[in-house]
mmCIF file of C-alpha atoms in Angstrom:
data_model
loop_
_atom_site.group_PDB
_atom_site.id
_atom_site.type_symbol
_atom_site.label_atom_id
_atom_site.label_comp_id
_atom_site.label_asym_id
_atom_site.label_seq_id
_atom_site.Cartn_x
_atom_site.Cartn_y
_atom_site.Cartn_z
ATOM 1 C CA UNK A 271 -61.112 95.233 -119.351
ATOM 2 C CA UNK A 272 -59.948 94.786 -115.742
ATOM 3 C CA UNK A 273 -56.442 96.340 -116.769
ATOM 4 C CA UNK A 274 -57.679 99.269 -118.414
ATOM 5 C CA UNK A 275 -60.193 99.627 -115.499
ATOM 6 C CA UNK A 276 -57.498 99.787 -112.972
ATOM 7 C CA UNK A 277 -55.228 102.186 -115.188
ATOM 8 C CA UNK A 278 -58.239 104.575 -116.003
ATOM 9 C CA UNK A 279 -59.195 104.820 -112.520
ATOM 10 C CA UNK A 280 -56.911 104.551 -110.276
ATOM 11 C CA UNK A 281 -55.245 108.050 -110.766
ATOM 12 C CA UNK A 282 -58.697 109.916 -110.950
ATOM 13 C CA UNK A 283 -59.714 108.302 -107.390
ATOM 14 C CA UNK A 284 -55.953 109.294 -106.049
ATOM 15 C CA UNK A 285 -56.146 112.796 -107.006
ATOM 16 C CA UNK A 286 -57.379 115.201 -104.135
ATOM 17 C CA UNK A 287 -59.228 117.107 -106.072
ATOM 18 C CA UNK A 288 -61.720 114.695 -107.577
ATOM 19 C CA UNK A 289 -64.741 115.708 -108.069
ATOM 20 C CA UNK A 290 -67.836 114.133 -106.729
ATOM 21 C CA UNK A 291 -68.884 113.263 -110.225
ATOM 22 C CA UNK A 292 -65.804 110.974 -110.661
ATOM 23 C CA UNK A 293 -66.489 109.155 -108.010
ATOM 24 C CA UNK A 294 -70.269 108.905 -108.841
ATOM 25 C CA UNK A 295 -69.386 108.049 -112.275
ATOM 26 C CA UNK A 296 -66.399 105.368 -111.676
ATOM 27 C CA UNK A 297 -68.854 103.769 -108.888
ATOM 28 C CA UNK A 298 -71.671 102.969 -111.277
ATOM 29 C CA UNK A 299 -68.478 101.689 -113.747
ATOM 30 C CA UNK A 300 -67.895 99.573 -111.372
ATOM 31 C CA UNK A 301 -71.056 98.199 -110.229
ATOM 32 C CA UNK A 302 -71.624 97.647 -113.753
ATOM 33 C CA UNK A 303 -68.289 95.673 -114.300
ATOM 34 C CA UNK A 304 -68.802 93.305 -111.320
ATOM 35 C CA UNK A 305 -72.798 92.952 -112.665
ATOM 36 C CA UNK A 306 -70.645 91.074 -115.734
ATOM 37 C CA UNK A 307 -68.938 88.929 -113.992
ATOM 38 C CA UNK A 308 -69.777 85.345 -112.463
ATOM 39 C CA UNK A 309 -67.730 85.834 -109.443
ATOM 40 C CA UNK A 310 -66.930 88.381 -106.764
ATOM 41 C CA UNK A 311 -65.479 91.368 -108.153
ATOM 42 C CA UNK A 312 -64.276 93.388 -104.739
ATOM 43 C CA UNK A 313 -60.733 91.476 -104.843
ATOM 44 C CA UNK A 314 -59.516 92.781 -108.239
ATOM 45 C CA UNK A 315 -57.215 95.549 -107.899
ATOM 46 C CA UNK A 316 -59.156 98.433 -108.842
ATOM 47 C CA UNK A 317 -61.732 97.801 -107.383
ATOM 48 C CA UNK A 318 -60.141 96.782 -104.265
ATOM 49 C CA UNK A 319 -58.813 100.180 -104.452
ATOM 50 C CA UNK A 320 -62.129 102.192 -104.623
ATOM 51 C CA UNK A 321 -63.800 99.841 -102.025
ATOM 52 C CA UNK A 322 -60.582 100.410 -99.865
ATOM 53 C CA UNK A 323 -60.640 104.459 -100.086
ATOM 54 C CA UNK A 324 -64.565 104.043 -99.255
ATOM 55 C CA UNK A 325 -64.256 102.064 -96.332
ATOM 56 C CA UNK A 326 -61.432 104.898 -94.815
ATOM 57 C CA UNK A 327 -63.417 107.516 -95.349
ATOM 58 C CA UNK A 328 -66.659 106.091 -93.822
ATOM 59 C CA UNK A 329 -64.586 104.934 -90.742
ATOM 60 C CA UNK A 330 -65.876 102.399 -88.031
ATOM 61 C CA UNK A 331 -69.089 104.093 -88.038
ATOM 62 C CA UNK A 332 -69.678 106.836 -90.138
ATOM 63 C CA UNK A 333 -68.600 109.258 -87.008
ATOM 64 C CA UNK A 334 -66.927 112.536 -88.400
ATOM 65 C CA UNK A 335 -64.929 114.958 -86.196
ATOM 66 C CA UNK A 336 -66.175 118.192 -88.039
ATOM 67 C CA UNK A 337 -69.792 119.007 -88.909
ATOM 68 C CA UNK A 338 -68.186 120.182 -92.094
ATOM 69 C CA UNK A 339 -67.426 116.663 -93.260
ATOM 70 C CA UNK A 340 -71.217 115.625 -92.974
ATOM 71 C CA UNK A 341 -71.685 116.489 -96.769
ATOM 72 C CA UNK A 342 -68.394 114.321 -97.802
ATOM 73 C CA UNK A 343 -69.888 111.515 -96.305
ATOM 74 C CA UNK A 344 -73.117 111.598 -97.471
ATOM 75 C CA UNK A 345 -71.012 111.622 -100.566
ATOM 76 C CA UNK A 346 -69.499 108.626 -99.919
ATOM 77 C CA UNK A 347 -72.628 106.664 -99.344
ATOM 78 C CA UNK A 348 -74.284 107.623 -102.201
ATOM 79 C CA UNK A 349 -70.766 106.805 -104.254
ATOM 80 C CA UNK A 350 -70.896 103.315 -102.224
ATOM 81 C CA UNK A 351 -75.019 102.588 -103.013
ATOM 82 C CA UNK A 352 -73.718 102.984 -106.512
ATOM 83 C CA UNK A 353 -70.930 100.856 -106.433
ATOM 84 C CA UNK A 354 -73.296 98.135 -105.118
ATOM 85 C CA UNK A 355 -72.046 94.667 -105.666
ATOM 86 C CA UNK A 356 -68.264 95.933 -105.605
ATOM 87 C CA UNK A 357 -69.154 97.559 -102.226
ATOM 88 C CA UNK A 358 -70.520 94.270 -100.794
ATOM 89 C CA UNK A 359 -67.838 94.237 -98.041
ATOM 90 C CA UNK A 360 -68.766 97.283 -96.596
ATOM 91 C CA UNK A 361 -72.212 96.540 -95.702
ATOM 92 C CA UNK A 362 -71.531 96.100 -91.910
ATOM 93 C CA UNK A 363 -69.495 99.268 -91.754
ATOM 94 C CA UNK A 364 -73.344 100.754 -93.286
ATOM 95 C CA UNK A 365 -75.078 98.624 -90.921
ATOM 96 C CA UNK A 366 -73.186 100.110 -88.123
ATOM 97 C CA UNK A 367 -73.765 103.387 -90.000
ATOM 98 C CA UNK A 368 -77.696 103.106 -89.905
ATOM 99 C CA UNK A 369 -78.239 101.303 -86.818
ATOM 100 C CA UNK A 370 -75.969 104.446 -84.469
ATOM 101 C CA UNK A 371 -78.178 107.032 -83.064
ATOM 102 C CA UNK A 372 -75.876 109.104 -82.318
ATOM 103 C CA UNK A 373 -75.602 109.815 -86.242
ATOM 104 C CA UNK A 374 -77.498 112.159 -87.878
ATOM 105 C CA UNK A 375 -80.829 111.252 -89.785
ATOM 106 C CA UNK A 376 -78.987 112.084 -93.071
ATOM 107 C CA UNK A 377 -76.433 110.108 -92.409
ATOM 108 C CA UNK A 378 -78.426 107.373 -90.769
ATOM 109 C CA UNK A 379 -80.649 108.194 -94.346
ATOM 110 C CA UNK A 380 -77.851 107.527 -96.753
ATOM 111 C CA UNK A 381 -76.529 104.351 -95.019
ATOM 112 C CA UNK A 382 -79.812 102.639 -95.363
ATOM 113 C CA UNK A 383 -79.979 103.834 -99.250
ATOM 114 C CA UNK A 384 -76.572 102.810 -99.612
ATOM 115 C CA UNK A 385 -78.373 99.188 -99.785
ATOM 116 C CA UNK A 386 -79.875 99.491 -103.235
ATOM 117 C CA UNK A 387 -77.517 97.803 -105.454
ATOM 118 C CA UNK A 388 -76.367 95.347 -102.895
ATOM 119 C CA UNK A 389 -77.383 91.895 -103.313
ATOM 120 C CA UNK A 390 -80.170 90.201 -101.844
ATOM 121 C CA UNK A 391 -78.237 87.463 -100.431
ATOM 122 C CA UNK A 392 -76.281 90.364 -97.961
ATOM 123 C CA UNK A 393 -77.654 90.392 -94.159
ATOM 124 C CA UNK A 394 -79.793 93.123 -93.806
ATOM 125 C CA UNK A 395 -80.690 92.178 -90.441
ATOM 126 C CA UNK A 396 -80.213 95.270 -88.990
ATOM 127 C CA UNK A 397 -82.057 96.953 -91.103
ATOM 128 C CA UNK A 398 -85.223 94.226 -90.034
ATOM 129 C CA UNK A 399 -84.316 96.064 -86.651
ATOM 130 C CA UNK A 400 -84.811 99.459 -87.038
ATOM 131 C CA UNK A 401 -87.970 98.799 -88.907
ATOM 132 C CA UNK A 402 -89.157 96.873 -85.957
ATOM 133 C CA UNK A 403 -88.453 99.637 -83.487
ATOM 134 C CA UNK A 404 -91.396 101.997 -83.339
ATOM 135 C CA UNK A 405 -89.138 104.284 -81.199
ATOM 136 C CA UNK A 406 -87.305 104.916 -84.857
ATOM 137 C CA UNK A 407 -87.826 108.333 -87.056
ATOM 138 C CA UNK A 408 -90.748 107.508 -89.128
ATOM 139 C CA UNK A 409 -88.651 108.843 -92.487
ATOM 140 C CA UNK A 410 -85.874 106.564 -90.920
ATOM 141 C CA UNK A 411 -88.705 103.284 -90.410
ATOM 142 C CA UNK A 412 -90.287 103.918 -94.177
ATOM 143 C CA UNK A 413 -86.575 104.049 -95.964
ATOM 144 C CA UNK A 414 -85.650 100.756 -93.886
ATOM 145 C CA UNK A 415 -89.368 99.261 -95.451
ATOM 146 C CA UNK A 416 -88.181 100.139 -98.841
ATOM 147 C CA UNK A 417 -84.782 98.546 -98.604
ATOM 148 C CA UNK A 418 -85.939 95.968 -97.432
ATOM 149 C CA UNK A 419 -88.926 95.176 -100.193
ATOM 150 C CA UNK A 420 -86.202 95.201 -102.557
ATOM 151 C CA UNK A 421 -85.522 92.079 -101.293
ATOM 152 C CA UNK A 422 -88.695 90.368 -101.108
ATOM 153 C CA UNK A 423 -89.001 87.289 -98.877
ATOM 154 C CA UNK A 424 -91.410 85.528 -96.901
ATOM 155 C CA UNK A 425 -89.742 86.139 -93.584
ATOM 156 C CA UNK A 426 -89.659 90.175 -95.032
ATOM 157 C CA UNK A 427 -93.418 89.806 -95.466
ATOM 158 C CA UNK A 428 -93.848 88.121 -91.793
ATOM 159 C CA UNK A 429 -91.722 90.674 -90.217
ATOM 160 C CA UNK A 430 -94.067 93.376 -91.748
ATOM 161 C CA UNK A 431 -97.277 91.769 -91.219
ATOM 162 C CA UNK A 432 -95.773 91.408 -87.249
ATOM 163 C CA UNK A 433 -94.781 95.121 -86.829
ATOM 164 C CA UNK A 434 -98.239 96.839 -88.548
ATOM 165 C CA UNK A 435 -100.349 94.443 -86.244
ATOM 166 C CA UNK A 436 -98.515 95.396 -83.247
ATOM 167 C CA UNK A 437 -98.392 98.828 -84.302
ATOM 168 C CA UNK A 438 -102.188 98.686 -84.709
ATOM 169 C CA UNK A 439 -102.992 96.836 -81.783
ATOM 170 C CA UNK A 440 -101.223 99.855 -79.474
ATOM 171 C CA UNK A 441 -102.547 102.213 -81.647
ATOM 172 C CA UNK A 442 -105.808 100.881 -80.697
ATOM 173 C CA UNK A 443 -105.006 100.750 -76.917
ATOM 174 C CA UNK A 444 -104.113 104.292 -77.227
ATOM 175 C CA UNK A 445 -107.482 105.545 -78.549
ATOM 176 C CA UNK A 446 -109.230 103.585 -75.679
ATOM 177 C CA UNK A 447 -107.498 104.855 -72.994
ATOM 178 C CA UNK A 448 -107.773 108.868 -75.100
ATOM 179 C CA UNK A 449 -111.672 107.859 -75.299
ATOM 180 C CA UNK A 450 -112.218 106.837 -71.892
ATOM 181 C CA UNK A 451 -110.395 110.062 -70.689
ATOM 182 C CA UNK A 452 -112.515 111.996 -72.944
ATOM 183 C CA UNK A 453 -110.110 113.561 -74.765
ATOM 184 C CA UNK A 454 -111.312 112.297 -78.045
ATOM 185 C CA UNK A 455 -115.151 111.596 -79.018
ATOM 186 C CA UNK A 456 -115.981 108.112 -79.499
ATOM 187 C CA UNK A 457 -118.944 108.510 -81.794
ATOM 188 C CA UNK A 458 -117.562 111.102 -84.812
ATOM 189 C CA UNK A 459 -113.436 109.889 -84.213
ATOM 190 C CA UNK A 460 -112.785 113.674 -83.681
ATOM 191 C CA UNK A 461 -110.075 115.444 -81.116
#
């Protein structure tokens, strides 16, 4: 199987024209490969080789030069999210990815997806991060919550039960101060 993987593959991902279905396709074939495996898949040639042309075209960062190239690598992400457990060594490239405000939202968007098929046992601390940070995108802050149930734990649950209570407790603050300046009435919770 891990022959014919390679031979079957390899000259689809190293044609320029390959469509975004190929890679879609070969990434789930892949994620599904390494699923039957007991060990680490990402060192076996092929899929080496798709991991490798992933991690180019993401980059450091997920920085492009051309707003053009913002569809190709949400692309990519999606192709890596698929890929999953074979795409295990690029999780701090999508770290970086999702944590860089200087990215766009979709980009930001797809790096945090990109976590679905990645193991549990991956650090997703950055992702614990930007759900902490109230200052985040709220679409941004509720994507980061749902990678990061997928991974159930009780230091997930504390870190959840921590943000809502702090986020309630200013929330509260906020309506004081709004009440006490009139601006909202404090009998019928009206503006």
């Amino acid at each position: 199987m891990r022959l014919r993987l390679k031979k079957k593959t390899q000259p689809l991902l190293q044609t320029p024209q390959a469509s975004p279905g190929a890679f879609l396709g070969i990434s789930a074939l892949v994620h599904n490969f390494c699923a039957s495996l007991d060990g680490p898949c990402g060192q076996l040639p092929g899929v080496g080789s798709l991991v490798s042309i992933l991690g180019e075209a993401l980059g450091e960062n997920c920085t492009f030069r051309e707003p053009s190239e913002t569809d190709k690598l949400q692309l990519v992400l999606k192709v890596i999210g698929n890929a999953g457990l074979a795409a295990m060594a690029l999780t701090p490239t999508l770290s970086a990815c999702a944590s860089l405000r200087s990215n766009t939202p979709e980009i930001q968007l797809g790096a945090i997806q990109a976590f679905r098929r990645v193991p549990c046992s991956v650090d997703r601390s950055v992702l614990s991060h930007l759900y902490h940070s109230p200052e985040e995108d709220a679409e941004i802050r509720i994507n980061v919550y749902l990678a990061l149930m997928r991974c159930p734990s009780e230091e997930v649950f504390a870190q959840v039960r921590r943000t809502q209570a702090g986020e309630l407790s200013t929330q509260d603050e906020k309506t004081k101060v709004l009440r006490a300046e009139g601006t909202i009435s404090g009998n019928t919770g009206t503006w």
